[in-house]
N, C-alpha and C. Protein backbone atom coordinates (compact mmCIF):
# COMPACT_ATOMS: atom_id res chain seq x y z
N UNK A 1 42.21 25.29 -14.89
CA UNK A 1 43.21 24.32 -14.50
C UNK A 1 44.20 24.19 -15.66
N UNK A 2 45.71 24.21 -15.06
CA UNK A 2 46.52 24.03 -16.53
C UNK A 2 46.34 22.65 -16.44
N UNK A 3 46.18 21.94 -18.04
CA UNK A 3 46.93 20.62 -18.47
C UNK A 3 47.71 20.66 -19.49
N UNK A 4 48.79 21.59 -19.27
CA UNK A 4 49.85 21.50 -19.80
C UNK A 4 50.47 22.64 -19.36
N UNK A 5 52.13 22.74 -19.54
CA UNK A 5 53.15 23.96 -20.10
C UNK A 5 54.08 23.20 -20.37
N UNK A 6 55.35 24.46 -21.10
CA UNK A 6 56.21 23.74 -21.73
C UNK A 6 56.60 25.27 -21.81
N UNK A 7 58.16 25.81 -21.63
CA UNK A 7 58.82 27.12 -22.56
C UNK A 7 59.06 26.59 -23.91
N UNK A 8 59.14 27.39 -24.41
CA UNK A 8 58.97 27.21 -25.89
C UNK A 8 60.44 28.01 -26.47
N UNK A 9 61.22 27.54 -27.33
CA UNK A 9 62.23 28.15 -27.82
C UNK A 9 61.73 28.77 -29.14
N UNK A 10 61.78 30.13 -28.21
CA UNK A 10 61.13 30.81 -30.13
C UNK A 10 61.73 31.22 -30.67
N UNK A 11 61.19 31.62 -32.12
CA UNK A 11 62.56 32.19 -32.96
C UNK A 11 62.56 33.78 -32.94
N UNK A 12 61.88 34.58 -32.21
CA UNK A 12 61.85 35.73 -31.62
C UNK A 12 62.07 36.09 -30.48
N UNK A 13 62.24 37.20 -30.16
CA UNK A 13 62.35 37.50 -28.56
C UNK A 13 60.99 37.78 -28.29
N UNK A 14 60.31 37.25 -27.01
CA UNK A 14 59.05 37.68 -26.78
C UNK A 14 58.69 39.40 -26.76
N UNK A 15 59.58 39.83 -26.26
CA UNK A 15 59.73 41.45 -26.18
C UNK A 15 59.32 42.08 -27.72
N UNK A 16 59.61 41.29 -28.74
CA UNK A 16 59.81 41.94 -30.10
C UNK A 16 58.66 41.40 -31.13
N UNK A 17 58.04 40.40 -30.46
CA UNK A 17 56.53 40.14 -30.81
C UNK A 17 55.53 40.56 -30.43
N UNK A 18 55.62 40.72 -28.61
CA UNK A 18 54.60 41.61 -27.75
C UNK A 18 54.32 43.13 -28.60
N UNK A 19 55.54 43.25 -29.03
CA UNK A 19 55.43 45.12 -29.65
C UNK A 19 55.07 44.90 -31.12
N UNK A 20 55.21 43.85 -31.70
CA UNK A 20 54.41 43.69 -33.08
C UNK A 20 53.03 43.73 -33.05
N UNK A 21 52.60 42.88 -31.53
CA UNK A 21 51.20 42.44 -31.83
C UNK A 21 50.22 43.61 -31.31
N UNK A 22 51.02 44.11 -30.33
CA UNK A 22 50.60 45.95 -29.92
C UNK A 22 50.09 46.76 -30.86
N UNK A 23 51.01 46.47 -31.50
CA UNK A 23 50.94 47.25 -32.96
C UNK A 23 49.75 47.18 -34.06
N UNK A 24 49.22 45.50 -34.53
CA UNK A 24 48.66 45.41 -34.82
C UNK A 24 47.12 44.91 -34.31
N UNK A 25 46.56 45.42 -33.02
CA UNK A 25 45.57 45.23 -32.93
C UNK A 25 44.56 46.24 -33.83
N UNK A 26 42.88 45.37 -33.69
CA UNK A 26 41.91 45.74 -34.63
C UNK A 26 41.13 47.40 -33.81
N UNK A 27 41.32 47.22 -32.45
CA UNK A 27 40.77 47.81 -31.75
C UNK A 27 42.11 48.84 -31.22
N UNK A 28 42.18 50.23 -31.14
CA UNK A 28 43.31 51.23 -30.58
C UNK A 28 44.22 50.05 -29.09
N UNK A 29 45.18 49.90 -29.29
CA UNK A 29 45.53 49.12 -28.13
C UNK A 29 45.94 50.33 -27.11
N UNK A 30 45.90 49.95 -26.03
CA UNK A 30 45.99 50.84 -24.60
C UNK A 30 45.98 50.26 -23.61
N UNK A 31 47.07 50.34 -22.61
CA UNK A 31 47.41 49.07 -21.83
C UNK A 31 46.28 49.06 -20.49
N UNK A 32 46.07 47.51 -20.39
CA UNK A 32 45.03 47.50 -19.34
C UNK A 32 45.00 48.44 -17.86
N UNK A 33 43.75 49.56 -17.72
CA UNK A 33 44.29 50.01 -16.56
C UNK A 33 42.87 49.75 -15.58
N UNK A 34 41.73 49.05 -15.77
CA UNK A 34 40.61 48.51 -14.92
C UNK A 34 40.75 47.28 -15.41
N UNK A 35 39.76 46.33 -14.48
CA UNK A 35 39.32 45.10 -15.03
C UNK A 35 40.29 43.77 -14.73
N UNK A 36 40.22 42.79 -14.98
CA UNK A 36 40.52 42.26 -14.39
C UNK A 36 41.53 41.48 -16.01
N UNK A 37 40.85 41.27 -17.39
CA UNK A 37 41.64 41.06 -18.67
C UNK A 37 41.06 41.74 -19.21
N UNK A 38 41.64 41.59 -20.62
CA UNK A 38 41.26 42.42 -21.75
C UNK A 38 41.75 41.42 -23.05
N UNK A 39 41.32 41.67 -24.04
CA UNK A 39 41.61 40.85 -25.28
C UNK A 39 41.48 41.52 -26.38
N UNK A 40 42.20 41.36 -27.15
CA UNK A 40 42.41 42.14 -28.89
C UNK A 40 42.56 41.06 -29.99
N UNK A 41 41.84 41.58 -30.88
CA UNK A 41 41.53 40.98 -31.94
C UNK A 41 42.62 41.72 -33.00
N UNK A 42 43.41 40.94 -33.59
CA UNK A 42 44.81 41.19 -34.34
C UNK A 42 44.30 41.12 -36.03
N UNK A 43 45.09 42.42 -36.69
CA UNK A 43 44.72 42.16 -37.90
C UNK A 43 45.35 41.32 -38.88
N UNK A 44 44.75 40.66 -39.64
CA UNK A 44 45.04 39.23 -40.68
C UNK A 44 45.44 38.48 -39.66
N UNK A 45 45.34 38.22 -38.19
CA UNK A 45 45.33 37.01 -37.70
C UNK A 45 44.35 36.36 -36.69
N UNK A 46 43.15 36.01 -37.56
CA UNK A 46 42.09 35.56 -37.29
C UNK A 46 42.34 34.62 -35.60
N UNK A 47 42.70 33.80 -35.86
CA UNK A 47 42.87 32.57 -34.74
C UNK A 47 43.97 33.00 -33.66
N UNK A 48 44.51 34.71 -33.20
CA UNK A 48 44.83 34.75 -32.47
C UNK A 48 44.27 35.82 -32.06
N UNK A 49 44.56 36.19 -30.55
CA UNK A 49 44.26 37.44 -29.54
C UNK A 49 45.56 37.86 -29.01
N UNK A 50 45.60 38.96 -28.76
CA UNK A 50 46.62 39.37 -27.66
C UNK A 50 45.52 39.61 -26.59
N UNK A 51 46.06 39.13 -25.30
CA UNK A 51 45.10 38.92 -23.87
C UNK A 51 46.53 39.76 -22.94
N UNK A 52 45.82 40.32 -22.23
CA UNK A 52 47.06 41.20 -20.79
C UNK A 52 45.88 41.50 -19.87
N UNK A 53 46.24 41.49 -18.77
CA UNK A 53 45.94 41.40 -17.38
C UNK A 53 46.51 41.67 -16.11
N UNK A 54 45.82 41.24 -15.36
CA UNK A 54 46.29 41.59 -13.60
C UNK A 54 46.23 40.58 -12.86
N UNK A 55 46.17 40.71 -11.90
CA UNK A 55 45.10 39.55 -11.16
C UNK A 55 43.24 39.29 -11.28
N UNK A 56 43.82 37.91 -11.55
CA UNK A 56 42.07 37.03 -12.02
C UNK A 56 42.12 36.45 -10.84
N UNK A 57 40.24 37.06 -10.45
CA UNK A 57 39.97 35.89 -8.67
C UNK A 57 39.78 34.82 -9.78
N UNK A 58 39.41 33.53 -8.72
CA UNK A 58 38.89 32.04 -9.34
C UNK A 58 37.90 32.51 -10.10
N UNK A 59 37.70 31.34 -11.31
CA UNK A 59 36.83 31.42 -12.19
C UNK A 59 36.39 30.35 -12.83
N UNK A 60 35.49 29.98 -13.32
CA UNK A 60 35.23 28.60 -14.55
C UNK A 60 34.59 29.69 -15.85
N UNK A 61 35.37 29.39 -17.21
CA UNK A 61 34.64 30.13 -18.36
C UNK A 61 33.30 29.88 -18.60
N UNK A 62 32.71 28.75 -17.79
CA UNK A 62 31.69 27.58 -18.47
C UNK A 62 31.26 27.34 -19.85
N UNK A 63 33.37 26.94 -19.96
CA UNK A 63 32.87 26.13 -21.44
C UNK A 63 33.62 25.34 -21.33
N UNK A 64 33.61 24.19 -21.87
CA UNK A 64 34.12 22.63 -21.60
C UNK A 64 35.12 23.07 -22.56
N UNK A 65 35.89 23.52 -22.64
CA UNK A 65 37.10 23.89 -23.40
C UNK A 65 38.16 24.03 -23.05
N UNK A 66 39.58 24.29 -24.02
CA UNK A 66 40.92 24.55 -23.87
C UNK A 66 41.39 25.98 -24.23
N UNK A 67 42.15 26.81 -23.99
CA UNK A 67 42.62 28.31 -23.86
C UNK A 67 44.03 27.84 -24.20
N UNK A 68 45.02 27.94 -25.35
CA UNK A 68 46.06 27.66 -25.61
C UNK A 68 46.53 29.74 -25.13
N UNK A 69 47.64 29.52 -24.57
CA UNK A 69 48.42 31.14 -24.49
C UNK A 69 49.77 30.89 -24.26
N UNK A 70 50.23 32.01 -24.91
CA UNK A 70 51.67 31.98 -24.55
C UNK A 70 52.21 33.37 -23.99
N UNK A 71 52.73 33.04 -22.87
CA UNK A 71 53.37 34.58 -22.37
C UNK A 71 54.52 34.92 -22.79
N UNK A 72 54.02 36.23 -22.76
CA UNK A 72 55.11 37.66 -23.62
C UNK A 72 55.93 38.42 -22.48
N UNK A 73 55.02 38.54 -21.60
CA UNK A 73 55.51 39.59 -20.68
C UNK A 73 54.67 39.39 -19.46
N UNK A 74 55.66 38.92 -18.37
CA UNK A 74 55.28 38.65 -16.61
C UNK A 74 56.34 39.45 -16.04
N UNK A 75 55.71 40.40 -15.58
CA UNK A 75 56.75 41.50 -14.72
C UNK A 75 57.30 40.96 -13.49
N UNK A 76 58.79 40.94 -13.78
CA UNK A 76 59.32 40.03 -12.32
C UNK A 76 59.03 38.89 -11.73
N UNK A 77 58.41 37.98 -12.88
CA UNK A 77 57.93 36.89 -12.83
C UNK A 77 57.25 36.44 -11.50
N UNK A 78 56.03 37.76 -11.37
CA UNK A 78 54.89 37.96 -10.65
C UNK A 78 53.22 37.11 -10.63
N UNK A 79 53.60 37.02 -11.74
CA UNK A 79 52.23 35.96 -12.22
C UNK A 79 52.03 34.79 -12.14
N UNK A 80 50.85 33.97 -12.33
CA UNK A 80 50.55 32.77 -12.37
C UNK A 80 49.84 32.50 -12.95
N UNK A 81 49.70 31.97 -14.22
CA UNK A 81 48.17 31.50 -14.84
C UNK A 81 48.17 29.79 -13.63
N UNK A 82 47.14 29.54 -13.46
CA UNK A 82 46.53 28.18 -12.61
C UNK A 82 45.17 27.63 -12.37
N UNK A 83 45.09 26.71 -12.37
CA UNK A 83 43.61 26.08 -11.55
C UNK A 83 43.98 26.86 -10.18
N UNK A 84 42.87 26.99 -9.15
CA UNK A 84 43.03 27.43 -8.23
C UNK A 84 43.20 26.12 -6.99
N UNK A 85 43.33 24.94 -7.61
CA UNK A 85 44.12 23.82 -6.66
C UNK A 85 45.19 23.79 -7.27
N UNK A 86 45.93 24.09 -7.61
CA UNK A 86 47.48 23.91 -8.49
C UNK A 86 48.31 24.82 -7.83
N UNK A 87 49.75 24.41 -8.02
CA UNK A 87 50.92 24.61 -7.67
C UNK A 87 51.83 24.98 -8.71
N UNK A 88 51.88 26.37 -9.38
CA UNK A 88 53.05 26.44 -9.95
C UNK A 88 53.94 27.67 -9.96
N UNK A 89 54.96 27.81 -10.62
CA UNK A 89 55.84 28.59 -10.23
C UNK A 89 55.57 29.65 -11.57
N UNK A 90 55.83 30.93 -11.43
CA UNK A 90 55.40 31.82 -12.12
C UNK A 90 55.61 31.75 -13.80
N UNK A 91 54.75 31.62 -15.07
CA UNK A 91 55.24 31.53 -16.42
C UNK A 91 56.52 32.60 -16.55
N UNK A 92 57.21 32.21 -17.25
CA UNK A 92 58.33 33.29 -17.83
C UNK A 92 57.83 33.11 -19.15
N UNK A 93 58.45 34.42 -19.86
CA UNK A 93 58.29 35.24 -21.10
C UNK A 93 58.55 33.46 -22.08
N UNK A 94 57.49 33.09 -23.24
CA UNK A 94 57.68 32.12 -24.20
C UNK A 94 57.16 30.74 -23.25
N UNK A 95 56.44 30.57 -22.30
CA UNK A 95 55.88 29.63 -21.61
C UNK A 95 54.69 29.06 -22.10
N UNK A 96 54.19 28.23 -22.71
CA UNK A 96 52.68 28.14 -23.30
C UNK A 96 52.52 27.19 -22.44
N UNK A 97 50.95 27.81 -21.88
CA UNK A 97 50.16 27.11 -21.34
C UNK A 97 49.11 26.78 -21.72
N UNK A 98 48.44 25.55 -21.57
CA UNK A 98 46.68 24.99 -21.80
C UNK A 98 45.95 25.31 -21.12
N UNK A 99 45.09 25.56 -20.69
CA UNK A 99 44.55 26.62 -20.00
C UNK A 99 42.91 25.35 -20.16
N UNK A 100 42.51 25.01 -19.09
CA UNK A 100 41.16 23.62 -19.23
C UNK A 100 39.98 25.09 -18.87
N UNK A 101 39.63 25.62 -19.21
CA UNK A 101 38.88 27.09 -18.94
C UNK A 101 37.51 26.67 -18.56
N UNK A 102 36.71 25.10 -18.43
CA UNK A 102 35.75 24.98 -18.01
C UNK A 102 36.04 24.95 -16.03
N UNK A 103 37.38 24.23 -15.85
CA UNK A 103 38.09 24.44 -14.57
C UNK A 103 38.18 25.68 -13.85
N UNK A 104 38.24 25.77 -12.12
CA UNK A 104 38.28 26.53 -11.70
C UNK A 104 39.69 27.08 -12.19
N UNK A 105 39.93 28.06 -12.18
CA UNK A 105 41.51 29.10 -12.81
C UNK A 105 41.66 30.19 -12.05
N UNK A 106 42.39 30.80 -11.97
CA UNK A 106 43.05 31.98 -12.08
C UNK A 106 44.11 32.74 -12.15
N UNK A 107 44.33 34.25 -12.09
CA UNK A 107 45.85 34.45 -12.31
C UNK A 107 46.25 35.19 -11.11
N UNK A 108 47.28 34.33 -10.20
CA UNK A 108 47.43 34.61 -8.94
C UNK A 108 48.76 35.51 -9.08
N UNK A 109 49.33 36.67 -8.10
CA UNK A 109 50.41 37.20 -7.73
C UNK A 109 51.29 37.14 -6.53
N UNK A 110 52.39 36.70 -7.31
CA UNK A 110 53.00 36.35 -5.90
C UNK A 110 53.18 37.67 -4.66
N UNK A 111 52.64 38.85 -5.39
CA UNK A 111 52.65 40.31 -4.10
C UNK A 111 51.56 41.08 -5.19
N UNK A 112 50.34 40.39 -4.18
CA UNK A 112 48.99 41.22 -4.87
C UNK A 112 48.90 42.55 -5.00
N UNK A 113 50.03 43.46 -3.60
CA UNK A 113 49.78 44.64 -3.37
C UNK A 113 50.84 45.46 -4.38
N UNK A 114 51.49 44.54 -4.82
CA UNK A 114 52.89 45.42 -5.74
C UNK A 114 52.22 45.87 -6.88
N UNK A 115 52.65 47.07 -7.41
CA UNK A 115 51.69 47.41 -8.92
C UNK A 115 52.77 47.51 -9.86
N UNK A 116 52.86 46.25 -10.22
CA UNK A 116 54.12 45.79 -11.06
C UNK A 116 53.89 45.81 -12.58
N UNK A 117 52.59 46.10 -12.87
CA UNK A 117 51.77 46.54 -14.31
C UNK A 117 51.55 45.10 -15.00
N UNK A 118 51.06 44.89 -15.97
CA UNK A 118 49.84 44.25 -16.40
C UNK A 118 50.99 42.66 -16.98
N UNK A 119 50.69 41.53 -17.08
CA UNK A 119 51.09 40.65 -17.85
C UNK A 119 50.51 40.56 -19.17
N UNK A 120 51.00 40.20 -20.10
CA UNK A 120 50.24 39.66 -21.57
C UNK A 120 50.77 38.32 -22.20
N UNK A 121 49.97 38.08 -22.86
CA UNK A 121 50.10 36.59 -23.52
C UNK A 121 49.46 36.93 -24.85
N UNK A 122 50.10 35.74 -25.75
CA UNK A 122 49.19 35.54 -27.39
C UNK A 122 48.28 34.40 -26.62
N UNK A 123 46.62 33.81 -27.23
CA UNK A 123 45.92 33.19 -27.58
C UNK A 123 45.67 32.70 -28.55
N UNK A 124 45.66 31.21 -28.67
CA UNK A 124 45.32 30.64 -30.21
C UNK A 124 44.28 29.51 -29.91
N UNK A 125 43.43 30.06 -30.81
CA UNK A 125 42.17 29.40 -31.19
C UNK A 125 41.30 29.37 -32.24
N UNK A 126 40.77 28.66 -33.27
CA UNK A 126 39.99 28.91 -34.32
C UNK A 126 39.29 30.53 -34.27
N UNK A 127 39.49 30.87 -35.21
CA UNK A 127 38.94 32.33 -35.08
C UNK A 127 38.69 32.64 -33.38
N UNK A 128 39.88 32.20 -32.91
CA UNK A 128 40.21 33.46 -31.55
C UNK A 128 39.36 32.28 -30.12
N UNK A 129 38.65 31.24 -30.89
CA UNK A 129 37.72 30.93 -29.78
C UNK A 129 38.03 29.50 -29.01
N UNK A 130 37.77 29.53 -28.07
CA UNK A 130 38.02 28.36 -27.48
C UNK A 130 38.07 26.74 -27.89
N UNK A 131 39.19 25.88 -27.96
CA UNK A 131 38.84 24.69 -28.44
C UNK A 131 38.20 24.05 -27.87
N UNK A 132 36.78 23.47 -28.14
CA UNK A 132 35.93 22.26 -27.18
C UNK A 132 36.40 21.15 -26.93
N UNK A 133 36.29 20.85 -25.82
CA UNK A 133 36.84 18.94 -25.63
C UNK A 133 36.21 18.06 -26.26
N UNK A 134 35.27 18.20 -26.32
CA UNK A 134 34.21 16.91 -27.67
C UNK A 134 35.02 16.95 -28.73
N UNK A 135 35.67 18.28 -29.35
CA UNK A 135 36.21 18.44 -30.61
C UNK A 135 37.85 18.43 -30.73
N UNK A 136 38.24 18.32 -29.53
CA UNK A 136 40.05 17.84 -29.52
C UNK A 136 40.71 17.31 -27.98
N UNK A 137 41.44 16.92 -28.00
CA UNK A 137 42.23 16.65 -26.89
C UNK A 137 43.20 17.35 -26.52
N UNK A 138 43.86 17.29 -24.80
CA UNK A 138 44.84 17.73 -24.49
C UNK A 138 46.12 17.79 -25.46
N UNK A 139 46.03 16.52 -25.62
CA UNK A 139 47.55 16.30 -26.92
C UNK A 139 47.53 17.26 -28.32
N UNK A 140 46.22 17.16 -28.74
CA UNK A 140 46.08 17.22 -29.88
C UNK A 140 46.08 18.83 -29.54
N UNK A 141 45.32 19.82 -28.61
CA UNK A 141 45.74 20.96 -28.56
C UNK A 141 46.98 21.63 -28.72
N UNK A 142 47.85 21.18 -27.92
CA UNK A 142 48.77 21.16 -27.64
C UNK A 142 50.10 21.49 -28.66
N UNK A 143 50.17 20.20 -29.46
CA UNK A 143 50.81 20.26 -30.80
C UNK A 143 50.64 21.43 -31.99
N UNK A 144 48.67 21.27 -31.40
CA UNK A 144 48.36 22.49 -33.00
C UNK A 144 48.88 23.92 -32.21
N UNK A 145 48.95 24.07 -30.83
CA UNK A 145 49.38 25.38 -30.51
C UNK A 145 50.92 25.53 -30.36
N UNK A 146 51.79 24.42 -30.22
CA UNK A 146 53.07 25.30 -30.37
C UNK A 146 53.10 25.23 -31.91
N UNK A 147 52.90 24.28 -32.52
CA UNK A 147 52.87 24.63 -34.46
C UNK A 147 52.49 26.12 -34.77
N UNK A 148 51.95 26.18 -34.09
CA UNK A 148 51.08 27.38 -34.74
C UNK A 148 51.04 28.43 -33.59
N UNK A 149 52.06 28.88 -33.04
CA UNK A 149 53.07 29.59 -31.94
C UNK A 149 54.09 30.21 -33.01
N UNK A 150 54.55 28.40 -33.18
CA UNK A 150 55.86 28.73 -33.75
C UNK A 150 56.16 29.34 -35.00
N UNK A 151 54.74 29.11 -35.64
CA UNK A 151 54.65 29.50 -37.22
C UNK A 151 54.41 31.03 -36.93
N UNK A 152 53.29 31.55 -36.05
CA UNK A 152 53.40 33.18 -35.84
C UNK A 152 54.59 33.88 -35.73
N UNK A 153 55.72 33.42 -34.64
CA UNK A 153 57.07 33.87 -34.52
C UNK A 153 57.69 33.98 -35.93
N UNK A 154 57.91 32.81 -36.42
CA UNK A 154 58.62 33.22 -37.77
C UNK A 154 58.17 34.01 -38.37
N UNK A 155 56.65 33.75 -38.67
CA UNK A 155 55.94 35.05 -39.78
C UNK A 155 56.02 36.35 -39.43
N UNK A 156 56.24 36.60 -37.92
CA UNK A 156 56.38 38.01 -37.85
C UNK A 156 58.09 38.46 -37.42
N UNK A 157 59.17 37.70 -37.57
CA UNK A 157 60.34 37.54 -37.44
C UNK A 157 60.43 38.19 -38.97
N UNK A 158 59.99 37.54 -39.69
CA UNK A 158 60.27 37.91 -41.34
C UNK A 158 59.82 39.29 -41.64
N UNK A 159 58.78 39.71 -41.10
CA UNK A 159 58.64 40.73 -41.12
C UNK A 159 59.03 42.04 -40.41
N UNK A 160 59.66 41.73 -39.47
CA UNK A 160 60.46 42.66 -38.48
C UNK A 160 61.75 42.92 -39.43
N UNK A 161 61.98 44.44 -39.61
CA UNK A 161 63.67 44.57 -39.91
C UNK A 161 64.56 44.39 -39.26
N UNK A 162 65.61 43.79 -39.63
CA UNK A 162 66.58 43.86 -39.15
C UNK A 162 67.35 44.07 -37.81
N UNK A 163 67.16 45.51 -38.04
CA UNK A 163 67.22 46.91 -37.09
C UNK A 163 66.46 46.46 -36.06
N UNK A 164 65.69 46.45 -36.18
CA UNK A 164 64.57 46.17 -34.95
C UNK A 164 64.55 44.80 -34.37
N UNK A 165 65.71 44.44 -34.36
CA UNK A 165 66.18 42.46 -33.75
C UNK A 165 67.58 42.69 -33.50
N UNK A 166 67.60 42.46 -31.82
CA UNK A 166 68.63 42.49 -31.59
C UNK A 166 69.44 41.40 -32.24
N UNK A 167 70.83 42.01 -32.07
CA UNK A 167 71.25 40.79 -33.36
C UNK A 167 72.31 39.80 -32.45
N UNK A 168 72.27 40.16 -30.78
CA UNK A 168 72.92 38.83 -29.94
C UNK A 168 72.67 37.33 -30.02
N UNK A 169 73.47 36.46 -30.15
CA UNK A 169 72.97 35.19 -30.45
C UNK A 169 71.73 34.92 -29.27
N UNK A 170 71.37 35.32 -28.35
CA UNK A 170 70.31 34.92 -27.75
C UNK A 170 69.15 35.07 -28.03
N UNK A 171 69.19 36.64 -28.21
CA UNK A 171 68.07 37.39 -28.92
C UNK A 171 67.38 36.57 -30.27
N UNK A 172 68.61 36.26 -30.88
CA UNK A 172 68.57 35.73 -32.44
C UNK A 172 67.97 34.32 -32.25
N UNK A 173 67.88 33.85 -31.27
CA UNK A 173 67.34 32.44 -31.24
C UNK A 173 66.47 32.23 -29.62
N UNK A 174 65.86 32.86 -29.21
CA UNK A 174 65.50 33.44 -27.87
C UNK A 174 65.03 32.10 -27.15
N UNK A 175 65.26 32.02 -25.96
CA UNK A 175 64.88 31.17 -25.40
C UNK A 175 64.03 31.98 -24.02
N UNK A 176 63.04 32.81 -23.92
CA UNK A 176 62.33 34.03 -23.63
C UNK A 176 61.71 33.30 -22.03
């Protein structure tokens, strides 16, 4: 179940972080072609994942926890992260969602049969893992994940050349 979203004005283009974080996974990255997700463990950045997918039937993680993500890339804005009683309209690229992962969820398509290729999102969580509700709140998630969204974008903004950022004022201040 989401309890929360919000787009997020990042200081990257999602396009130009998705291909950073490609880059640096721990495990050969290779885009999802079975299964339903997949997840990568990123080097020197403990408390995040890169996660990409397809369609997820309903599910509960069974853990009384929160799933902070932010999407990079929804092809044709095909996707849905959701509780499977919820109503929403597809994430676009820089959307962070809360993700209640003990809740029923899933990631619905608005044309199941189209093979429009995989969505991805960043994950943030203490070393990668789910925040417990005994141990934080909606709010309090929330805050520490766009902080710490927003702090990844810059850190890997700084590290991107130049060259490799488009240099349009949109790009330059992306609203993704």
């Amino acid at each position: 179940m989401i309890t929360y979203t919000e787009t997020l004005k990042l200081p990257l283009a999602a396009n130009h972080l998705l291909s950073h974080l490609q880059s640096i996974t721990i495990q050969l990255y290779k885009p999802l072609v079975c299964d339903y997700t997949h997840s990568y463990e990123l080097q020197t950045l403990p408390d995040f994942r890169l996660m990409e997918g397809a369609i997820v039937p309903p599910h509960s993680d069974g853990i009384a926890g929160y799933r902070p993500i932010l999407m990079l890339h929804n092809p044709s804005n095909s996707y849905t992260i959701r509780g499977t009683e919820q109503i929403f309209s597809p994430q676009r690229q820089g959307t962070l969602v809360i993700l209640d992962i003990d809740a029923q969820h899933e990631v619905h398509s608005k044309d199941p049969n189209a093979r429009l290729g995989n969505w991805s999102g960043v994950v943030w969580g203490l070393n990668g893992q789910p925040l417990l509700k005994d141990e934080w709140s909606v709010e309090q998630v929330t805050a520490m994940a766009k902080q710490d969204f927003l702090k990844l974008c810059e850190t890997i903004h700084g590290k991107l050349k130049p060259s490799n950022i488009a240099s349009t004022p949109r790009n330059a201040m992306a609203i993704c």
